CSV table of C-alpha atoms in Angstrom, one decimal:
chain,number,residue,atom,x,y,z
U,11,ALA,CA,99.1,44.9,-86.0
U,12,GLN,CA,98.9,48.8,-85.6
U,13,SER,CA,101.6,51.3,-85.8
U,14,VAL,CA,101.6,55.1,-85.3
U,15,THR,CA,104.3,57.4,-86.9
U,16,GLN,CA,104.4,61.0,-85.8
U,17,LEU,CA,106.5,63.3,-88.2
U,18,GLY,CA,108.6,65.4,-86.3
U,19,SER,CA,109.8,64.9,-82.9
U,20,HIS,CA,110.2,68.6,-82.3
U,21,VAL,CA,107.7,71.3,-83.8
U,22,SER,CA,108.4,75.2,-82.9
U,23,VAL,CA,105.8,77.8,-83.7
U,24,SER,CA,105.5,81.3,-82.8
U,25,GLU,CA,102.6,82.6,-80.4
U,26,GLY,CA,99.4,83.1,-82.6
U,27,ALA,CA,100.5,80.9,-85.4
U,28,LEU,CA,99.0,77.8,-86.6
U,29,VAL,CA,99.8,74.4,-85.1
U,30,LEU,CA,100.0,71.4,-87.0
U,31,LEU,CA,101.2,68.0,-85.7
U,32,ARG,CA,101.2,65.3,-88.1
U,33,CYS,CA,100.2,61.6,-87.4
U,34,ASN,CA,99.8,58.7,-89.7
U,35,TYR,CA,98.8,55.2,-88.7
U,36,SER,CA,98.5,51.8,-90.0
U,37,SER,CA,95.9,49.4,-88.8
U,38,SER,CA,94.3,45.9,-90.2
U,39,VAL,CA,91.0,47.0,-89.0
U,40,PRO,CA,89.1,50.3,-88.8
U,41,PRO,CA,91.0,52.1,-86.1
U,42,TYR,CA,90.0,54.3,-83.2
U,43,LEU,CA,92.4,57.4,-83.0
U,44,PHE,CA,93.4,59.6,-80.0
U,45,TRP,CA,95.5,62.6,-79.3
U,46,TYR,CA,96.9,63.0,-75.9
U,47,VAL,CA,98.9,65.9,-74.3
U,48,GLN,CA,101.5,65.4,-71.6
U,49,TYR,CA,102.8,68.4,-69.7
U,50,PRO,CA,106.2,68.1,-68.0
U,51,ASN,CA,106.2,65.4,-65.2
U,52,GLN,CA,102.5,64.7,-65.7
U,53,GLY,CA,100.2,61.9,-66.7
U,54,LEU,CA,98.5,61.8,-70.1
U,55,GLN,CA,95.2,64.0,-70.7
U,56,LEU,CA,92.9,63.2,-73.7
U,57,LEU,CA,92.6,65.9,-76.2
U,58,LEU,CA,90.3,64.4,-78.5
U,59,LYS,CA,89.1,61.2,-80.0
U,60,TYR,CA,87.7,59.7,-83.3
U,61,THR,CA,85.6,56.6,-83.2
U,62,THR,CA,83.0,56.8,-85.8
U,63,GLY,CA,81.0,59.3,-87.6
U,64,ALA,CA,82.2,62.9,-88.4
U,65,THR,CA,85.5,62.9,-89.5
U,66,LEU,CA,86.4,66.3,-88.1
U,67,VAL,CA,86.9,66.0,-84.4
U,68,LYS,CA,86.9,68.9,-82.0
U,69,GLY,CA,88.8,68.6,-78.6
U,70,ILE,CA,89.6,70.6,-75.7
U,71,ASN,CA,91.7,73.9,-75.5
U,72,GLY,CA,90.8,74.6,-79.2
U,73,PHE,CA,92.3,71.6,-80.8
U,74,GLU,CA,90.8,69.5,-83.7
U,75,ALA,CA,91.8,66.6,-85.8
U,76,GLU,CA,90.7,65.3,-89.3
U,77,PHE,CA,90.4,61.5,-89.9
U,78,LYS,CA,91.4,60.8,-93.5
U,79,LYS,CA,91.1,57.3,-94.3
U,80,SER,CA,92.7,57.5,-97.8
U,81,GLU,CA,95.7,59.3,-96.3
U,82,THR,CA,95.8,57.2,-93.2
U,83,SER,CA,96.2,60.3,-91.3
U,84,PHE,CA,94.9,62.0,-88.2
U,85,HIS,CA,96.7,65.4,-88.0
U,86,LEU,CA,96.1,67.6,-85.2
U,87,THR,CA,95.6,71.3,-85.6
U,88,LYS,CA,94.8,74.6,-83.7
U,89,PRO,CA,94.4,77.8,-85.4
U,90,SER,CA,96.3,80.0,-83.0
U,91,ALA,CA,99.0,78.8,-80.6
U,92,HIS,CA,99.2,79.9,-77.1
U,93,MET,CA,102.1,79.8,-74.7
U,94,SER,CA,100.2,77.4,-72.6
U,95,ASP,CA,100.1,74.9,-75.6
U,96,ALA,CA,103.8,73.9,-75.0
U,97,ALA,CA,103.8,70.3,-74.1
U,98,GLU,CA,104.3,66.7,-75.6
U,99,TYR,CA,101.8,65.5,-78.0
U,100,PHE,CA,101.1,61.7,-78.7
U,101,CYS,CA,98.9,60.3,-81.2
U,102,ALA,CA,97.5,56.8,-80.4
U,103,VAL,CA,95.5,54.1,-82.1
U,104,SER,CA,93.5,51.3,-80.7
U,105,LEU,CA,91.1,48.6,-81.7
U,106,TYR,CA,88.6,49.7,-79.1
U,107,ASN,CA,86.8,52.9,-78.9
U,108,ALA,CA,87.6,53.2,-75.1
U,109,GLY,CA,91.2,53.6,-75.6
U,110,ASN,CA,92.1,50.5,-74.2
U,111,MET,CA,95.5,49.0,-75.0
U,112,LEU,CA,96.7,52.1,-77.0
U,113,THR,CA,99.5,52.0,-79.5
U,114,PHE,CA,101.2,55.2,-79.3
U,115,GLY,CA,103.5,57.2,-81.6
U,116,GLY,CA,106.8,58.5,-80.7
U,117,GLY,CA,105.5,62.1,-79.6
U,118,THR,CA,106.0,65.6,-80.9
U,119,ARG,CA,107.4,68.2,-78.6
U,120,LEU,CA,105.6,71.4,-79.3
U,121,MET,CA,107.5,74.6,-78.4
U,122,VAL,CA,105.8,78.0,-78.6
U,123,LYS,CA,107.9,81.1,-79.0
U,124,PRO,CA,106.8,84.6,-77.8
P,13,ASN,CA,86.5,62.4,-57.0
P,14,ALA,CA,90.1,61.3,-57.1
P,15,GLY,CA,91.8,60.3,-60.3
P,16,VAL,CA,94.1,57.5,-61.1
P,17,MET,CA,96.7,57.4,-58.1
P,18,GLN,CA,100.3,56.0,-58.7
P,19,ASN,CA,102.8,55.7,-55.9
P,20,PRO,CA,105.4,56.6,-55.4
P,21,ARG,CA,105.9,59.4,-57.9
P,22,HIS,CA,109.7,58.9,-57.9
P,23,LEU,CA,111.5,55.5,-57.0
P,24,VAL,CA,115.2,55.1,-56.8
P,25,ARG,CA,116.6,51.7,-57.0
P,26,ARG,CA,120.3,50.1,-57.0
P,27,ARG,CA,120.9,47.5,-59.6
P,28,GLY,CA,119.6,44.2,-58.5
P,29,GLN,CA,116.9,45.5,-56.0
P,30,GLU,CA,113.2,45.1,-56.5
P,31,ALA,CA,110.8,47.9,-57.5
P,32,ARG,CA,107.1,48.0,-56.7
P,33,LEU,CA,105.0,50.4,-58.2
P,34,ARG,CA,101.4,50.8,-57.2
P,35,CYS,CA,98.2,52.0,-59.0
P,36,SER,CA,95.0,52.8,-57.4
P,37,PRO,CA,92.3,53.2,-60.2
P,38,MET,CA,89.5,55.5,-60.3
P,39,LYS,CA,86.4,54.9,-58.1
P,40,GLY,CA,84.4,52.1,-59.8
P,41,HIS,CA,87.1,51.1,-62.4
P,42,SER,CA,87.8,47.7,-62.7
P,43,HIS,CA,90.2,47.5,-65.7
P,44,VAL,CA,93.8,48.7,-65.4
P,45,TYR,CA,96.7,49.1,-67.8
P,46,TRP,CA,100.3,49.6,-67.4
P,47,TYR,CA,102.5,51.6,-70.0
P,48,ARG,CA,106.1,52.3,-70.0
P,49,GLN,CA,107.9,55.4,-71.4
P,50,LEU,CA,111.6,55.2,-71.9
P,51,PRO,CA,113.6,58.4,-72.3
P,52,GLU,CA,112.6,60.2,-75.3
P,53,GLU,CA,110.4,57.7,-76.6
P,54,GLY,CA,106.3,57.2,-76.8
P,55,LEU,CA,104.4,55.2,-74.3
P,56,LYS,CA,104.4,51.3,-74.7
P,57,PHE,CA,101.7,49.0,-73.7
P,58,MET,CA,102.8,46.4,-71.0
P,59,VAL,CA,99.7,44.6,-69.5
P,60,TYR,CA,96.1,44.7,-69.2
P,61,LEU,CA,94.4,43.6,-66.1
P,62,GLN,CA,91.0,43.2,-64.7
P,63,LYS,CA,90.4,42.2,-61.0
P,64,GLU,CA,92.4,39.0,-60.3
P,65,ASN,CA,92.9,38.4,-63.9
P,66,ILE,CA,95.7,39.2,-66.6
P,67,ILE,CA,93.7,40.0,-69.7
P,68,ASP,CA,96.6,40.7,-72.0
P,69,GLU,CA,100.4,40.8,-71.2
P,70,SER,CA,101.8,40.8,-74.6
P,71,GLY,CA,103.8,44.0,-73.9
P,72,MET,CA,105.6,42.5,-70.7
P,73,PRO,CA,109.3,41.5,-70.9
P,74,LYS,CA,109.6,37.9,-70.4
P,75,GLU,CA,111.7,38.0,-67.3
P,76,ARG,CA,111.7,39.9,-64.0
P,77,PHE,CA,108.5,41.9,-64.7
P,78,SER,CA,105.0,40.8,-63.3
P,79,ALA,CA,101.8,42.6,-62.5
P,80,GLU,CA,98.8,42.0,-60.5
P,81,PHE,CA,95.4,43.5,-59.7
P,82,PRO,CA,94.0,41.8,-56.6
P,83,LYS,CA,90.3,41.7,-55.5
P,84,GLU,CA,91.1,44.2,-52.9
P,85,GLY,CA,94.0,46.9,-53.0
P,86,PRO,CA,96.0,48.6,-55.6
P,87,SER,CA,97.3,47.1,-59.0
P,88,ILE,CA,101.1,46.3,-58.4
P,89,LEU,CA,103.8,46.3,-61.3
P,90,ARG,CA,106.7,44.3,-59.8
P,91,ILE,CA,110.3,44.5,-61.3
P,92,GLN,CA,112.8,42.2,-59.9
P,93,GLN,CA,116.4,42.5,-60.0
P,94,VAL,CA,116.3,45.9,-61.8
P,95,VAL,CA,118.9,46.9,-64.3
P,96,ARG,CA,119.8,50.4,-65.7
P,97,GLY,CA,117.6,49.9,-68.7
P,98,ASP,CA,114.6,49.6,-66.6
P,99,SER,CA,115.0,53.4,-65.8
P,100,ALA,CA,111.7,54.9,-67.3
P,101,ALA,CA,108.3,56.5,-66.4
P,102,TYR,CA,105.6,53.8,-65.7
P,103,PHE,CA,102.1,54.9,-66.4
P,104,CYS,CA,98.9,53.3,-65.2
P,105,ALA,CA,95.5,53.9,-66.6
P,106,SER,CA,92.1,52.7,-65.7
P,107,SER,CA,88.6,52.2,-67.1
P,108,LEU,CA,85.2,51.1,-66.5
P,109,GLY,CA,85.6,48.3,-68.8
P,110,GLY,CA,83.8,47.2,-71.9
P,111,ASP,CA,84.2,48.7,-75.4
P,112,ASN,CA,82.7,52.2,-74.6
P,113,THR,CA,84.7,53.7,-71.8
P,114,GLU,CA,87.6,55.9,-71.7
P,115,ALA,CA,90.9,55.2,-70.1
P,116,PHE,CA,92.2,57.7,-67.5
P,117,PHE,CA,96.0,58.0,-66.8
P,118,GLY,CA,97.7,58.4,-63.7
P,119,GLN,CA,100.8,61.0,-63.1
P,120,GLY,CA,103.3,58.0,-63.5
P,121,THR,CA,106.1,56.7,-61.5
P,122,ARG,CA,109.6,57.7,-62.3
P,123,LEU,CA,111.9,54.8,-61.8
P,124,THR,CA,115.7,55.6,-61.8
P,125,VAL,CA,118.2,52.6,-61.4
P,126,VAL,CA,121.7,53.5,-60.0
């Protein structure tokens, strides 16, 4: 069985500040990990994913995430927040690297202050 | 090249009525997944279908809910005798299939039961 925990349902940062969204997972087998972004009244867009290989994964819009097996974490970061980053972010885990049958965390709403 | 299309975008039903949600996958995609997002929660997997087959329905409520993906036409998620607790956003995703493809999400159908 798999599960995902996102620490902090709401995160607020100032424009230009570091963004750090936390994600911890549990999985009985090596997981595939994903971050999705959801803008208001929209569907989900894939930001990045970890399947195998390099543990630091770079995604779209300047985001990146690092897979740390020892900490069972996959935190999402961005060096400098932009107003357009305000959205809901979901961490997800799957047994398949295709993103099929995802188990999602509860989501973190990112607010960016001017 | 159209993405995953869901309709209607918004659906209002009175308690006891039936709700039918449609999902047209991306061109060439034969795998469809339905997820439900309750207010202030993450997405929960409901069902995974291929053409004319239900592959995994472990996330589907045991009663009132059914899904199909016929040989021709869109995938349908059907909710009979809706109750207030069914109010949620329902998202569909599609993929090419296999272990090495990405699932793309539609914009969702927001069901409100009054």
